[in-house]
Coordinates of C-alpha atoms in Angstrom, one line a residue:
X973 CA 132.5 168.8 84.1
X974 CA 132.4 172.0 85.7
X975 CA 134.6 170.8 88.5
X976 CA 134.8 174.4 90.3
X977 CA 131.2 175.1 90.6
X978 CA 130.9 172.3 93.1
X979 CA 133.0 173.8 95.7
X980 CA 130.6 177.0 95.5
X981 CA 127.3 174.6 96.0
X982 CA 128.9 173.3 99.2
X983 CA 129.6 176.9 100.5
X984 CA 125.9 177.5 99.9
X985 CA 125.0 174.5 101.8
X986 CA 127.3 175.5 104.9
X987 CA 125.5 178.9 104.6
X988 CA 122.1 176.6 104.9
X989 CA 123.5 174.3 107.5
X990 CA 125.0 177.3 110.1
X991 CA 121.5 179.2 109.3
X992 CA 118.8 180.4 111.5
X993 CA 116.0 178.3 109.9
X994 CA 118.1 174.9 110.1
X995 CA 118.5 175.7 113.8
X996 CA 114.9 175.7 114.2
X997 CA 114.1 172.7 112.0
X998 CA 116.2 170.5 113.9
X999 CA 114.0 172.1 117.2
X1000 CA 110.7 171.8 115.3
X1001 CA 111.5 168.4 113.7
X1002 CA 113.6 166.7 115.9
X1003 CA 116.6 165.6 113.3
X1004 CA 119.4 167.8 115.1
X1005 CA 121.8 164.6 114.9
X1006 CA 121.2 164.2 111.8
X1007 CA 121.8 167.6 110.2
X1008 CA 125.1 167.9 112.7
X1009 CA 126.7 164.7 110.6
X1010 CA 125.3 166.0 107.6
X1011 CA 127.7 169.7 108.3
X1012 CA 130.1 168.1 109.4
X1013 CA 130.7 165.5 106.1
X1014 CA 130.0 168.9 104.0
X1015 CA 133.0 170.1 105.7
X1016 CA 135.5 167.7 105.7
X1017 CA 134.8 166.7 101.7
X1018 CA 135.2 170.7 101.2
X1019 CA 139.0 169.9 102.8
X1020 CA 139.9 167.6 100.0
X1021 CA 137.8 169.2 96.9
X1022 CA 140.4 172.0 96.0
X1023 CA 143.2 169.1 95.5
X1024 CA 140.3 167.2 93.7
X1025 CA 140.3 170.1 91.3
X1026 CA 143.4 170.7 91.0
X1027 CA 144.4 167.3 89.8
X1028 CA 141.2 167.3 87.5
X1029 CA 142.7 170.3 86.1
X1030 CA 146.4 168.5 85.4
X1031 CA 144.7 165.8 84.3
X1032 CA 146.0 163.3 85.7
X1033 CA 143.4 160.7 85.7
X1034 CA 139.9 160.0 84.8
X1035 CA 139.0 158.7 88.2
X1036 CA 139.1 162.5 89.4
X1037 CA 136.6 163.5 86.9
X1038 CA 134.7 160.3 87.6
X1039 CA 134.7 161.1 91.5
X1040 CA 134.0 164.5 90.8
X1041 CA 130.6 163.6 88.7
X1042 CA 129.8 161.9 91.7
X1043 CA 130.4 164.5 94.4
X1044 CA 128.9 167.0 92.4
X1045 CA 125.5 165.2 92.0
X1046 CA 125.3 163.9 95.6
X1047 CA 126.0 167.7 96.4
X1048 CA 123.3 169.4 94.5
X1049 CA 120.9 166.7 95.8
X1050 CA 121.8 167.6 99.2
X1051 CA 121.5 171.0 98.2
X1052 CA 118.2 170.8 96.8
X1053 CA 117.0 168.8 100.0
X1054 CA 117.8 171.4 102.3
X1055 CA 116.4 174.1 100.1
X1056 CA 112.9 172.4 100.2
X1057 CA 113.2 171.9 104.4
X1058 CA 113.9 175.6 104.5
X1059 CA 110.7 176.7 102.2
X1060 CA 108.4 174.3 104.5
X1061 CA 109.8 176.6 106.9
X1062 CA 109.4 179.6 105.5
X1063 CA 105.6 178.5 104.2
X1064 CA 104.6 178.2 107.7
X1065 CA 106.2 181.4 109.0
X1066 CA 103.2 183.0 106.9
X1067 CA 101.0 184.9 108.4
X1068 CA 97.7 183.1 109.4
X1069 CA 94.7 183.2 108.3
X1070 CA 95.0 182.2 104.6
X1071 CA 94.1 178.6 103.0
X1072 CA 97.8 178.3 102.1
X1073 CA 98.9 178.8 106.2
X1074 CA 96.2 176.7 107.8
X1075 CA 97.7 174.0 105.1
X1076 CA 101.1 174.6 106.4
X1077 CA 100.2 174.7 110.0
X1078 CA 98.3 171.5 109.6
X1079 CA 101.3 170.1 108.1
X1080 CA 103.2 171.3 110.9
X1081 CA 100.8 170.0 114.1
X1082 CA 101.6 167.2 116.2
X1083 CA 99.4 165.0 114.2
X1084 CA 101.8 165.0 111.2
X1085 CA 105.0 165.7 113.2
X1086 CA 106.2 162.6 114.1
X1087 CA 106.0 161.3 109.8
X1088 CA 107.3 164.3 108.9
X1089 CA 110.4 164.1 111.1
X1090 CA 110.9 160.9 110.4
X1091 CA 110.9 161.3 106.5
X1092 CA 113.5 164.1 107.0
X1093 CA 115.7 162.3 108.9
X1094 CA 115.5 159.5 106.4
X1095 CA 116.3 161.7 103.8
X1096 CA 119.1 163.6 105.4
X1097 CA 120.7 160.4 106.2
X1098 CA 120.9 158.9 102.8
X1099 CA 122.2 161.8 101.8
X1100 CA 124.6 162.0 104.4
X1101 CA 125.5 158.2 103.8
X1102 CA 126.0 158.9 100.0
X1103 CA 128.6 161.5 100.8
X1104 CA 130.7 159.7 103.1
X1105 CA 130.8 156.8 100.4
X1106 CA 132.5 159.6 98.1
X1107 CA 134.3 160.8 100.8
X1108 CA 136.0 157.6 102.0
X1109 CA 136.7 157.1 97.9
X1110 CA 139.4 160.1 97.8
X1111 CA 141.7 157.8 99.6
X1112 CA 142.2 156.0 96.1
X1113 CA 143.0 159.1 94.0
X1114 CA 146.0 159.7 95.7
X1115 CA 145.3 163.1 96.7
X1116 CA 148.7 165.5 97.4
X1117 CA 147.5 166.1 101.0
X1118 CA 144.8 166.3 103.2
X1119 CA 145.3 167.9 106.5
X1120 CA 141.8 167.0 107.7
X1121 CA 141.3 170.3 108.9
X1122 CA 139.3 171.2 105.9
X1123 CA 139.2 174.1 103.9
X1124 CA 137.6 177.8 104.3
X1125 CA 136.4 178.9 101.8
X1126 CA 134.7 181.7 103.4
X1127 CA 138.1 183.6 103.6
X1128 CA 139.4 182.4 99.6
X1129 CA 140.3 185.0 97.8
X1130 CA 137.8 185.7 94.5
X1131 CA 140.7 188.0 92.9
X1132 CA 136.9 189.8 91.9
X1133 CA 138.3 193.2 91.8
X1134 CA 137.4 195.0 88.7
X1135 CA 139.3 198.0 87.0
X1136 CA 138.2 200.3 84.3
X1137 CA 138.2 199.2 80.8
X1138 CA 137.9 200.7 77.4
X1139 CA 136.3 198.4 74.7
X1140 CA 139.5 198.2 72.1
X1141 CA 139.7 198.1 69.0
X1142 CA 138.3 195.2 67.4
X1143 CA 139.8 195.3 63.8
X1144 CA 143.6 195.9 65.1
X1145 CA 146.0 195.2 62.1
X1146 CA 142.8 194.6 59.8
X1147 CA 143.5 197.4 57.6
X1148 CA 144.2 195.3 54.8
X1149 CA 141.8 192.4 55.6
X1150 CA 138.9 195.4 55.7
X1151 CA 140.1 197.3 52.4
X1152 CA 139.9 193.7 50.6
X1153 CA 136.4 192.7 51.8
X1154 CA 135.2 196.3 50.9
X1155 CA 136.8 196.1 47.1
X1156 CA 135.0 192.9 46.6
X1157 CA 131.5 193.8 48.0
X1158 CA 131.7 197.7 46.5
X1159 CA 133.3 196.6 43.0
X1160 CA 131.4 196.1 40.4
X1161 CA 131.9 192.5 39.1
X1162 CA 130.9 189.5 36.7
X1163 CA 130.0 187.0 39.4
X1164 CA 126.6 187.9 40.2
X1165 CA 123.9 185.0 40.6
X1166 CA 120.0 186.5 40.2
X1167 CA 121.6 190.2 40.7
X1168 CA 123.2 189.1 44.0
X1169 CA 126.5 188.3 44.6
X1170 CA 127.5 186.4 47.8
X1171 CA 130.7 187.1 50.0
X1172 CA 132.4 184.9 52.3
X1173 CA 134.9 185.3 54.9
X1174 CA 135.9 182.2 56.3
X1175 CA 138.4 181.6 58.9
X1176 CA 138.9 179.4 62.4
X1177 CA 136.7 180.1 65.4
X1178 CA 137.9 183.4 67.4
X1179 CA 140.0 185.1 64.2
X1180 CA 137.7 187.9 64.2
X1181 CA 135.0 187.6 61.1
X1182 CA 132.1 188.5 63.3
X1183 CA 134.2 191.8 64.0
X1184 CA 135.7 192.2 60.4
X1185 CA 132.3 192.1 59.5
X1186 CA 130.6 194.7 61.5
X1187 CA 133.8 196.9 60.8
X1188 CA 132.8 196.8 57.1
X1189 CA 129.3 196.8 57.8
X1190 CA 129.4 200.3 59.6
X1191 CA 131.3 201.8 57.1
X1192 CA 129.8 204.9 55.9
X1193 CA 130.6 204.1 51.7
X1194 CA 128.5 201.1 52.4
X1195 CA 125.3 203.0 54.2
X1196 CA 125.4 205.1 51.1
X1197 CA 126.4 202.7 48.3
X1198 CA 123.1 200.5 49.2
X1199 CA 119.8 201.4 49.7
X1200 CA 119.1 199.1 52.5
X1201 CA 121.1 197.1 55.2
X1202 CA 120.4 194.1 56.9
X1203 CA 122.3 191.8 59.9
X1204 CA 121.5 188.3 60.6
X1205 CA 123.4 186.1 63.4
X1206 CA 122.3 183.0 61.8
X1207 CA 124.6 180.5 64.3
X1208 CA 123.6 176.5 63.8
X1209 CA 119.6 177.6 63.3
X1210 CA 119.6 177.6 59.4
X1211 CA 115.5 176.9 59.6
X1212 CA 114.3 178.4 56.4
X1213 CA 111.3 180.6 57.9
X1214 CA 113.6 181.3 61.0
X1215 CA 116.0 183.2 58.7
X1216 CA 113.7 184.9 56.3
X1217 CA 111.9 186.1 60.3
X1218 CA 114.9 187.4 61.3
X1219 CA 116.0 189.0 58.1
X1220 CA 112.6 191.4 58.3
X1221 CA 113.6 192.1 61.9
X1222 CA 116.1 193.1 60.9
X1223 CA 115.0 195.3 57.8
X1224 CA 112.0 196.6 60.2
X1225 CA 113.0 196.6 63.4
X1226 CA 109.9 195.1 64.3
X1227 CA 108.8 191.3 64.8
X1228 CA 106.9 189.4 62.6
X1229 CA 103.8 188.2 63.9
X1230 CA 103.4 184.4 63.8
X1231 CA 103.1 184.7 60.0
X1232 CA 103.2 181.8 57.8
X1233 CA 105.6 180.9 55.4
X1234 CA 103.5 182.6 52.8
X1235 CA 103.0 185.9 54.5
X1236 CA 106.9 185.9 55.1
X1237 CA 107.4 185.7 51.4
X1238 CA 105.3 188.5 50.7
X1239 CA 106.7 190.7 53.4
X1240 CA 110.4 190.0 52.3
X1241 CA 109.4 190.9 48.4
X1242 CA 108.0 193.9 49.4
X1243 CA 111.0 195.2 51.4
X1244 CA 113.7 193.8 49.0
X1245 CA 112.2 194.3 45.8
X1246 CA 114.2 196.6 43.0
X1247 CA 116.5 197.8 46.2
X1248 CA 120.0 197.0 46.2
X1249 CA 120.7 195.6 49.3
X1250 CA 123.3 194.5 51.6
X1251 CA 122.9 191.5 53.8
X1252 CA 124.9 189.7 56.7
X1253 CA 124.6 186.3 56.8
X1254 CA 126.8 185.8 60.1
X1255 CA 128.2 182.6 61.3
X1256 CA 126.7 180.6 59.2
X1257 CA 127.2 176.8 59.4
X1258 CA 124.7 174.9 57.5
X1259 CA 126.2 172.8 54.6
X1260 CA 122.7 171.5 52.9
X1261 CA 122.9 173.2 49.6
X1262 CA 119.3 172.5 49.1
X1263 CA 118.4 175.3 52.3
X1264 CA 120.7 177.9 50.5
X1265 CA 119.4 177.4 47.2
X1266 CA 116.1 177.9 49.1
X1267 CA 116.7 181.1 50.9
X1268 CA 119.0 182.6 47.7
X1269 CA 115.5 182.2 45.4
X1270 CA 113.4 184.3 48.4
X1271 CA 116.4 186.9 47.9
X1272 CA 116.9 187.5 44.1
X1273 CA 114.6 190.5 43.4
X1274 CA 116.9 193.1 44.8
X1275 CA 118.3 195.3 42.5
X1276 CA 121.7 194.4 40.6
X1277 CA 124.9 195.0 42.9
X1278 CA 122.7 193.5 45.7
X1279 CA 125.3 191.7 48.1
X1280 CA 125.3 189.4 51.0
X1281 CA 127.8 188.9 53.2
X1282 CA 128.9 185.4 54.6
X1283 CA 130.9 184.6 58.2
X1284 CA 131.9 181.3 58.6
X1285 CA 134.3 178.7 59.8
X1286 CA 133.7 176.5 57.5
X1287 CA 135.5 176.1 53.9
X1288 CA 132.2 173.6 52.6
X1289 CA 130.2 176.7 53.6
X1290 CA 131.9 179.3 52.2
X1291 CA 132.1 176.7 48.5
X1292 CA 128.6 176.2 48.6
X1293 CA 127.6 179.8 49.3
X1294 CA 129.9 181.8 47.0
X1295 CA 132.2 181.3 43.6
X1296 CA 135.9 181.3 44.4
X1297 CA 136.2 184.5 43.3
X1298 CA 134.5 186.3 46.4
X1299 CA 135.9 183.9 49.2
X1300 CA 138.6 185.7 51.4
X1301 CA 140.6 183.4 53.8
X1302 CA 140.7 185.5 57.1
X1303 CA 144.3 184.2 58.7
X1304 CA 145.4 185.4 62.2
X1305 CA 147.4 188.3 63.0
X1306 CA 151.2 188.6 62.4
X1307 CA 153.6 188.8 65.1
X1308 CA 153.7 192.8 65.4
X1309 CA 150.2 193.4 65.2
X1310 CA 149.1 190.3 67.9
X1311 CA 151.8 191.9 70.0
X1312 CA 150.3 195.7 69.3
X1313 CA 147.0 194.3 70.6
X1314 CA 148.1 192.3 73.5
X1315 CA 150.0 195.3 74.6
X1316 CA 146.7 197.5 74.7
X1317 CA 145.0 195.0 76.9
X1318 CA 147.8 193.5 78.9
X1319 CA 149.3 196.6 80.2
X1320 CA 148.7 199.7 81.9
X1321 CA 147.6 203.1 79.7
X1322 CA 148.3 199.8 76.9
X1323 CA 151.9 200.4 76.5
X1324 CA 154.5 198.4 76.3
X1325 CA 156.7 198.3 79.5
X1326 CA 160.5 199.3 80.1
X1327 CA 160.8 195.8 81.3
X1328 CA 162.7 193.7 78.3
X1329 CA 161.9 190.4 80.6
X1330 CA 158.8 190.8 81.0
X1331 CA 158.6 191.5 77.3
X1332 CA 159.6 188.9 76.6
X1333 CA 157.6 186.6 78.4
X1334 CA 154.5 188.2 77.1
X1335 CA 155.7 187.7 73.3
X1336 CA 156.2 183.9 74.6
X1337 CA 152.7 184.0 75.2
X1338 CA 151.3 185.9 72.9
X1339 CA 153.1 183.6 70.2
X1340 CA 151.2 180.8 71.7
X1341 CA 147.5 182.4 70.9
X1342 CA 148.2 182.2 67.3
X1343 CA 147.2 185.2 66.1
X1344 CA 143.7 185.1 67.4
X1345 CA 142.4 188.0 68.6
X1346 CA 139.8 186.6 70.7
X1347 CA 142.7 183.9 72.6
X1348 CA 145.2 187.3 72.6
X1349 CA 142.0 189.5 74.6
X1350 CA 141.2 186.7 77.3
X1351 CA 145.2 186.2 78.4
X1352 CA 145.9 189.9 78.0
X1353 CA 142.8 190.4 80.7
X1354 CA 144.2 187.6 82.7
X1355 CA 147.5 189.0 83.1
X1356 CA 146.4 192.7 83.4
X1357 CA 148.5 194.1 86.3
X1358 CA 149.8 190.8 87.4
X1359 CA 153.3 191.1 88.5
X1360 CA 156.3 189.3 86.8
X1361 CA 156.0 186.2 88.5
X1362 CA 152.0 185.5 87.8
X1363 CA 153.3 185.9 84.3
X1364 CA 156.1 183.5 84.6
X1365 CA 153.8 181.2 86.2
X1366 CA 151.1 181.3 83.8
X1367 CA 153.9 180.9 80.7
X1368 CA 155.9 178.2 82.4
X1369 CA 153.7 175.9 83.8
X1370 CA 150.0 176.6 83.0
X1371 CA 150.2 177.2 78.8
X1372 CA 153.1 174.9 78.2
X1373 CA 151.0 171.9 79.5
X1374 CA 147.9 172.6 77.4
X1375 CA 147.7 170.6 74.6
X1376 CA 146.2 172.3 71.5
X1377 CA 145.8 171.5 68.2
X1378 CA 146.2 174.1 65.1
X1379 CA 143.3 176.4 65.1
X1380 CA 141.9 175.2 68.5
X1381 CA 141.9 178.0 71.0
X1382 CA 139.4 176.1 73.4
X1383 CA 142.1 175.5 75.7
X1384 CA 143.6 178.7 76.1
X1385 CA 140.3 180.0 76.9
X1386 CA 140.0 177.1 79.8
X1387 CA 142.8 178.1 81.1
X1388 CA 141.2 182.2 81.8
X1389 CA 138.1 180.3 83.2
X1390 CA 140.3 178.3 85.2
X1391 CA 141.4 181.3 86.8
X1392 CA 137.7 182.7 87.9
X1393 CA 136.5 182.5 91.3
X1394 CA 133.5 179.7 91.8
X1395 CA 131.0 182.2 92.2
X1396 CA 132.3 183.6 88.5
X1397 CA 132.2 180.3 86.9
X1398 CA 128.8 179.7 87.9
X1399 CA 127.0 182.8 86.4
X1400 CA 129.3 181.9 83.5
X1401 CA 128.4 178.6 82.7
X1402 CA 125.0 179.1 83.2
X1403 CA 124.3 181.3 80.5
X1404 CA 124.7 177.6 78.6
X1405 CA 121.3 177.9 79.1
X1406 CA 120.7 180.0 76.3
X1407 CA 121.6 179.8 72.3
X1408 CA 124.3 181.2 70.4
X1409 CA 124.1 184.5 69.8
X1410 CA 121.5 185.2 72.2
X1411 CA 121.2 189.0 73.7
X1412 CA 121.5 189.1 77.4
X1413 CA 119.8 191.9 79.3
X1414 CA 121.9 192.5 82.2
X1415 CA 119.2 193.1 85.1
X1416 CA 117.5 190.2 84.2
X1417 CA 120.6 188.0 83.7
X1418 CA 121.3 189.2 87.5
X1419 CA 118.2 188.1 88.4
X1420 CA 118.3 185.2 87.1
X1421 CA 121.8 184.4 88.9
X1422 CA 120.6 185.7 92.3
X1423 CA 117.7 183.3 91.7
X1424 CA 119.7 180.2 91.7
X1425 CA 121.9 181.6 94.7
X1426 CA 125.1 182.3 92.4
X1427 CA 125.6 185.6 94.3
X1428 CA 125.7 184.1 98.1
X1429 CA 123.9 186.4 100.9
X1430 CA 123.5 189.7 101.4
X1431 CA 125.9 191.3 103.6
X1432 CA 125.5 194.6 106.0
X1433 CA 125.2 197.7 102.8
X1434 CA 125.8 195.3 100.1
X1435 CA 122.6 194.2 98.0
X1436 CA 122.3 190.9 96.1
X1437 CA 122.1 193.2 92.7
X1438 CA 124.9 195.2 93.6
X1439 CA 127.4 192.0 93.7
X1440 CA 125.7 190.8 90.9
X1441 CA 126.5 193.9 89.0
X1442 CA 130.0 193.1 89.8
X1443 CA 130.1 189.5 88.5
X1444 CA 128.8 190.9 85.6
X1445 CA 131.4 193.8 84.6
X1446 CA 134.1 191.1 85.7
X1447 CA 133.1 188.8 83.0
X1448 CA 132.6 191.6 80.5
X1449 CA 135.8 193.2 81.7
X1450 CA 137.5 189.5 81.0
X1451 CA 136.2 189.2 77.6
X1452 CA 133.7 186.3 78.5
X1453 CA 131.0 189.0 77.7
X1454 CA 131.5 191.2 74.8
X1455 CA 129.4 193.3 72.3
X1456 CA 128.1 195.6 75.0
X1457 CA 125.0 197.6 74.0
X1458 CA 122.8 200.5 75.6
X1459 CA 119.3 201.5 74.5
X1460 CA 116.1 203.6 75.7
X1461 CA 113.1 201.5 76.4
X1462 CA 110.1 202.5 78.1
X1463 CA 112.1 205.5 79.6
X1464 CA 114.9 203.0 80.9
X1465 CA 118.2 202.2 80.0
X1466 CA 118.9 198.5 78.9
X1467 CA 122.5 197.1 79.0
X1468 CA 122.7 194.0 76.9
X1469 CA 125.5 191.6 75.5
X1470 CA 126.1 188.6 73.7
X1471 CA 129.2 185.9 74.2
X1472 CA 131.5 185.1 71.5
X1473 CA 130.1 181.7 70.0
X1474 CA 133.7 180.0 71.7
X1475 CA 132.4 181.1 74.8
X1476 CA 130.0 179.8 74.0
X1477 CA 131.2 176.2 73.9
X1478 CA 133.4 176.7 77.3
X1479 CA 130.1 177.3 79.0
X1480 CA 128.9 174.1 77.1
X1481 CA 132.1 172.0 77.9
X1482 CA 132.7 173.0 81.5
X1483 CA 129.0 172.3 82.0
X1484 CA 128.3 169.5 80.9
X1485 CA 124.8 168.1 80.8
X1486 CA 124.0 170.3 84.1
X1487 CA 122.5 172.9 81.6
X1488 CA 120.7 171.6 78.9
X1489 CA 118.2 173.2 76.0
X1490 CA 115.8 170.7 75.0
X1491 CA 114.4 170.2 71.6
X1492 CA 110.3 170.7 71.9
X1493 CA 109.5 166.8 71.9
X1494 CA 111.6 166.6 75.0
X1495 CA 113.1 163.7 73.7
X1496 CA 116.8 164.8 74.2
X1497 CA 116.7 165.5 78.2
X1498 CA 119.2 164.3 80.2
X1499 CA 118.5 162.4 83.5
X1500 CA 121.6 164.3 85.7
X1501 CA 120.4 167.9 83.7
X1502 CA 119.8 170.8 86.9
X1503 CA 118.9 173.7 84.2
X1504 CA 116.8 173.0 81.5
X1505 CA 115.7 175.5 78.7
X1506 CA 113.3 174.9 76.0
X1507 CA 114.5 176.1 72.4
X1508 CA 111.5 175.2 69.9
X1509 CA 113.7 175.3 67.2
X1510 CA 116.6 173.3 68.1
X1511 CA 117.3 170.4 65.3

C-alpha cells in the first residue's frame, strides 16, 4: 500500500479543483454545487490522512490499511474524473476550423448541454458520495486528533534539498573478499567442467556481490588474463534465448536482430570459440538444473581457463551452478569497517565527529544494518547533516520498532522511504513499472514522471524538468538510484541508472498492485492496477 502517495493525488486534485478551467466548467456546465462539495470533502479527508498514515506506519491495525485501500482508489477515480472534464475543456479551447473542434464544439452546443451537464454532475456526485462514506469511516479507527481544520499541504515541508555527493567506494573493507574471488577465477585449477569453470558468490540481498563483482571485473589482471569479457544482469529472466541475446550484447555491443534460436547459436560459437573467456552471470536466481545444463553446453568451446562468474542469493543456486570448491560465502561487514563506511556517508568531509554521543548513537545504528552495505548507505544518507536529536529519534523510536528478521534489510530501507516527501515516493514507486535491472535514462524518466503529474505545476522561473531534475538527484543522492552512468549518443549526453534489485522490491511492496507488468497473454492484470507495463518475457 503506498499509503503516502495518496496524500500527493489529493494535492493534485485541489490544484484541479481551485483551477481556472474548473471555474469555467462549472459556468459552462452548470455543476458549480457540485464540484464545491466535491473541494470541500477533498479537503477535510486531507485533515485526517497524515494521522491515517501515521498509524498505517506503526501498525497498529489492519483497518488503516483497509481504509486507506479504499481512500486511495476512490481518490484516483476522482482524480481521473476531473482530468477527463478538464481535457473536454481543453479539446474545445482548440482553435476552429478542424474536424476534431467542430466535434468538440458540437459537443459543447446547447443541443448536448443539458446531457452533458447532467452526466457530470452524476458523476461528481458519486464520487463525492463515495468519499464522504470513507470519510465518515475514520471515526472508527480511532484517529489521535482531528482538528477539522484540515491540513495544508501546500506549505509541508519536502525536506527536498539536495547536497553534493561523491559516489563512495563500493568495495569498503573488501580487500580480502576481492583478493579471494580473484585467486579462484585467475588460479589455475582441477575443477574445470568442458574447459569452464564456474564461480559463485552467494550472499543475502544488499551484501554487495553485484559490487564485489564489478570490482573484480574491472581489474586490470583480468582484462589481460582473458581474451574476452562479458556482463550479463540475468535477474529472475533465466529464458534460455534471452540469456544467450544478452550475452552477444554484451560481447558486441550491438543487438541481435530477432534471430532464432539457431542463428544465436551460431553467433555465440563464433565469438566464444578457442577464446578464453570471462563471463558474469549476475544475480542469478533460476534453480532448474535442466536450463543451466542448457546454457553451460552453448558455452563450452572457449578455451581452457574460461570462467564464469556467478552472483546470487541463493545457496541451491550457487550448488547447482558450481563445485564446492569455487563457492565463496560473501558475509557482511565487521564492525570497524561498517562503521568506516557509515562514517563516509553519514558525516560531513566523511569523518568521524568529536562528538563521543553522537558516536555512539550512530554505532547503535549502524550495528542494526548488519553489515550490509546497501542498509548502512540508505541510513547514512538519511541522517546526513541531521542534528543529534533527528538521530536520537530515528534510533530510539523509529529502528527499534521495526521488526526484522536475519538477513532482511527490507525494513530498514522502509523506513528511508518513509522519510521522502510524497512527491518523492511517487516517482520512486513508479519505476515498479519496469524490470530488475532495467537502465533508466534520466530525461525520459522525467518525462515520464511529469506525465503522470508527479512533479505538480510550474511555478514563476521554475520548469517542470528542472524539479524533475531535482527529484531525480535526490533519489540518487539517497541511494534509491545507483550505478550512475554517462555516455555520447547522437552528439548528446545520456545520464542513466539502474536500482539495486531491493529497491527494487520497496517499489513493488509500497505499490502494491497500482503498478503492474503483465505477462503477454494479459492474463495476470489486476482490476485496481493504475500503471500497467507489458514485459513479453515475464514467466
Amino acid at each position: 500500500m503506498a499509503e503516502g502517495i495518496v496524500s500527493d493525488v489529493v494535492v493534485r486534485i485541489l490544484e484541479v479543483l481551485g483551477s481556472q478551467a474548473l471555474r469555467e466548467i462549472q459556468l459552462a456546465c452548470g455543476v458549480k454545487d457540485e464540484i464545491l462539495k466535491l473541494k470541500d470533502t477533498v479537503e477535510t479527508i486531507s485533515g485526517v490522512l497524515l494521522d491515517a498514515e501515521e498509524q498505517f506506519n506503526q501498525k497498529k491495525g489492519k483497518a488503516v490499511k483497509v481504509w486507506l485501500r479504499r481512500l486511495k482508489d476512490a481518490v484516483y477515480d476522482a482524480d481521473d474524473l476531473l482530468d477527463d472534464f478538464c481535457t473536454q475543456l481543453k479539446l474545445n479551447e482548440m482553435t476552429s476550423g478542424s474536424k476534431m473542434a467542430k466535434e468538440v464544439r458540437i459537443f459543447f452546443s446547447k443541443s448536448n448541454q443539458i446531457a452533458y451537464s447532467l452526466q457530470m454532475g452524476h458523476k461528481i456526485k458519486a464520487i463525492r458520495e463515495r468519499l464522504d462514506d470513507i470519510k465518515n469511516d475514520k471515526q472508527f479507527l480511532l484517529f489521535k486528533h482531528d482538528n477539522g481544520k484540515g491540513v495544508n499541504y501546500y506549505n509541508r515541508s519536502e525536506r527536498e534539498q539536495t547536497h553534493s555527493f561523491e559516489c563512495e567506494e563500493n568495495v569498503i573493507g573488501r580487500d580480502d573478499d576481492k583478493n579471494a574471488v580473484l585467486q579462484l577465477l585467475l588460479d589455475s585449477n582441477d575443477h574445470a567442467d568442458h574447459n569452464i569453470s564456474v564461480v559463485s558468490i552467494v550472499g543475502i540481498g544488499g551484501v554487495g556481490k553485484t559490487a564485489l563483482a564489478q570490482s573484480i571485473y574491472n581489474v586490470e589482471k583480468v582484462k589481460t588474463h582473458f581474451q574476452l569479457s562479458m556482463w550479463v544482469c540475468v535477474s529472475d529472466d533465466f529464458t534460455l534465448k534471452t540469456v544467450v541475446e544478452m550475452i552477444l550484447k554484451s560481447a558486441t555491443g550491438k543487438e541481435t536482430l530477432n534471430l532464432e534460436m539457431d542463428g544465436l547459436q551460431k553467433q555465440l560459437r563464433e565469438q566464444i570459440d578457442g577464446k578464453k573467456y570471462f563471463l558474469v552471470l549476475d544475480d542469478v536466481w533460476n534453480e532448474n538444473l535442466d536450463k543451466w545444463l542448457k546454457l553451460k553446453t552453448l558455452l563450452k568451446n572457449g578455451a581452457t581457463g574460461s570462467k564464469i562468474l556467478v552472483t546470487t542469493r541463493s545457496e541451491r543456486v550457487a550448488n547447482i551452478m558450481s563445485k564446492a570448491p569455487l563457492i565463496y560465502v560473501l558475509k557482511g561487514l565487521i564492525e570497524d569497517k561498517s562503521w568506516s563506511l557509515f562514517t563516509k556517508i553519514a558525516f560531513e568531509q566523511g569523518e568521524e565527529p568529536k562528538d563521543s554521543r553522537l558516536v555512539g548513537i550512530g554505532k547503535d545504528i549502524v550495528a542494526k544494518c548488519a553489515g550490509v552495505p546497501l542498509a548502512i548507505r540508505t541510513v547514512g544518507r538519511l541522517l546526513y547533516c541531521k542534528n543529534k536529536e533527528y538521530w536520537l529519534t530515528f534510533r530510539d523510536r523509529e529502528l527499534s520498532e521495526i521488526n526484522q528478521e536475519e538477513g532482511d534489510i527490507l525494513p530498514i530501507l522502509k523506513l528511508s522511504y518513509d522519510h521522502l516527501s510524497p512527491q518523492l515516493k511517487q516517482c520512486f514507486a513508479y519505476c515498479a513499472l519496469f524490470p530488475k535491472d532495467y537502465e533508466f535514462e534520466k530525461e525520459n524518466l522525467i518525462q515520464l514522471w511529469k506525465a503522470q503529474g508527479f512533479l505538480g505545476t510550474s511555478k514563476k522561473n521554475q520548469h517542470l524538468e528542472d524539479i524533475g531534475n531535482v527529484h531525480f538527484i535526490d533519489l540518487l543522492s539517497r541511494s534509491f538510484f545507483q550505478d550512475l552512468k554517462e555516455r555520447r549518443w547522437r552528439g548528446e549526453t545520456l545520464v542513466t541508472c539502474k536500482m539495486h534489485d531491493l529497491m527494487h522490491d520497496l517499489a513493488q511492496s509500497v505499490i502494491g498492485s497500482e503498478c503492474q507488468m503483465i505477462k503477454s497473454d494479459g492474463y495476470n492484470v489486476d482490476g485496481r492496477s493504475r500503471h500497467i507495463s507489458f514485459a513479453p518475457n515475464l514467466e
